Amino acid sequence: MNEWYFDRYGQASFIVVGNERFVSKYGRNLGWVHQGKQVFSLTGQPLGWLEKGVLRDRKGGIIAFTRWAGNWLPSVPGMSGEPAAPSIPGPPARPGFAGTITDPGSGGWTNKSIRDFFGADL
């Protein structure tokens, strides 16, 4: 099942496809989920942690969240509706993943945009 993630302003920004990759609302591949919780860029660079519907950067700052993740957030913004599902592209070649990522713990909202986090054009 594909699930929408919202940014700190409550805007639907991307979905997680098949619990393995991130796809923007415009249908662009953004990154990978590895071993269920570790988040990597399309090129295999470590980015953050995904757990309980909350995407965190490597310092624990919240990047995005699912509609049901409210209990795990310091504050819940008003949320937009979910847009129509984007056209899902095929998966790119899976890279080698550079190391492992550990749970960074929880923090507040990060100042990083989703674009900055993934280092990709949304």
PDB file of N, CA and C in Angstrom, residues 9 18 21 47 56 64 70 72 74 76 78-79 90 101 103 108 111 116:
ATOM      1  N   TYR A   9       4.408  21.722   7.146  1.00  0.00           N
ATOM      2  CA  TYR A   9       3.322  22.667   6.915  1.00  0.00           C
ATOM      3  C   TYR A   9       2.008  21.963   6.592  1.00  0.00           C
ATOM      4  N   GLY A  18       5.353   0.553  -1.655  1.00  0.00           N
ATOM      5  CA  GLY A  18       5.727  -0.803  -1.294  1.00  0.00           C
ATOM      6  C   GLY A  18       6.691  -0.913  -0.137  1.00  0.00           C
ATOM      7  N   ARG A  21      10.513   2.451  -1.330  1.00  0.00           N
ATOM      8  CA  ARG A  21      11.072   3.647  -1.967  1.00  0.00           C
ATOM      9  C   ARG A  21      10.118   4.823  -1.843  1.00  0.00           C
ATOM     10  N   LEU A  47      20.572   8.912   4.775  1.00  0.00           N
ATOM     11  CA  LEU A  47      19.853  10.170   4.984  1.00  0.00           C
ATOM     12  C   LEU A  47      19.151  10.258   6.330  1.00  0.00           C
ATOM     13  N   ARG A  56      12.704  11.002   9.842  1.00  0.00           N
ATOM     14  CA  ARG A  56      13.634  11.873  10.566  1.00  0.00           C
ATOM     15  C   ARG A  56      14.968  11.954   9.832  1.00  0.00           C
ATOM     16  N   ALA A  64       9.032  14.634   7.729  1.00  0.00           N
ATOM     17  CA  ALA A  64       7.673  14.398   7.232  1.00  0.00           C
ATOM     18  C   ALA A  64       7.000  13.324   8.087  1.00  0.00           C
ATOM     19  N   GLY A  70       0.356  11.333  14.478  1.00  0.00           N
ATOM     20  CA  GLY A  70       0.229  12.467  15.390  1.00  0.00           C
ATOM     21  C   GLY A  70       0.787  12.260  16.783  1.00  0.00           C
ATOM     22  N   TRP A  72       3.381  10.849  17.642  1.00  0.00           N
ATOM     23  CA  TRP A  72       4.840  10.841  17.619  1.00  0.00           C
ATOM     24  C   TRP A  72       5.424  12.192  17.204  1.00  0.00           C
ATOM     25  N   PRO A  74       5.830  16.541  17.889  1.00  0.00           N
ATOM     26  CA  PRO A  74       5.758  17.566  18.929  1.00  0.00           C
ATOM     27  C   PRO A  74       4.532  18.459  18.759  1.00  0.00           C
ATOM     28  N   VAL A  76       1.082  18.962  15.647  1.00  0.00           N
ATOM     29  CA  VAL A  76       0.510  18.479  14.392  1.00  0.00           C
ATOM     30  C   VAL A  76      -0.049  19.675  13.620  1.00  0.00           C
ATOM     31  N   GLY A  78      -2.097  21.685  10.590  1.00  0.00           N
ATOM     32  CA  GLY A  78      -3.274  21.407   9.788  1.00  0.00           C
ATOM     33  C   GLY A  78      -2.806  20.737   8.505  1.00  0.00           C
ATOM     34  N   MET A  79      -3.559  19.775   8.023  1.00  0.00           N
ATOM     35  CA  MET A  79      -3.094  19.023   6.860  1.00  0.00           C
ATOM     36  C   MET A  79      -3.976  19.250   5.645  1.00  0.00           C
ATOM     37  N   GLY A  90       8.834   3.184 -12.598  1.00  0.00           N
ATOM     38  CA  GLY A  90       9.513   1.944 -12.227  1.00  0.00           C
ATOM     39  C   GLY A  90      10.658   2.258 -11.286  1.00  0.00           C
ATOM     40  N   ILE A 101      22.482   2.967   9.286  1.00  0.00           N
ATOM     41  CA  ILE A 101      21.995   4.129  10.022  1.00  0.00           C
ATOM     42  C   ILE A 101      21.350   3.607  11.300  1.00  0.00           C
ATOM     43  N   ASP A 103      18.952   4.520  14.816  1.00  0.00           N
ATOM     44  CA  ASP A 103      17.868   5.404  15.239  1.00  0.00           C
ATOM     45  C   ASP A 103      18.469   6.654  15.876  1.00  0.00           C
ATOM     46  N   GLY A 108      12.703  17.765  17.400  1.00  0.00           N
ATOM     47  CA  GLY A 108      11.619  18.607  16.920  1.00  0.00           C
ATOM     48  C   GLY A 108      11.636  18.667  15.399  1.00  0.00           C
ATOM     49  N   ASN A 111      14.629  22.249   9.998  1.00  0.00           N
ATOM     50  CA  ASN A 111      14.460  23.354   9.052  1.00  0.00           C
ATOM     51  C   ASN A 111      14.708  22.906   7.616  1.00  0.00           C
ATOM     52  N   ASP A 116      15.718  19.442   0.125  1.00  0.00           N
ATOM     53  CA  ASP A 116      17.074  19.424   0.678  1.00  0.00           C
ATOM     54  C   ASP A 116      17.405  18.068   1.283  1.00  0.00           C
TER      55      ASP A 116
END
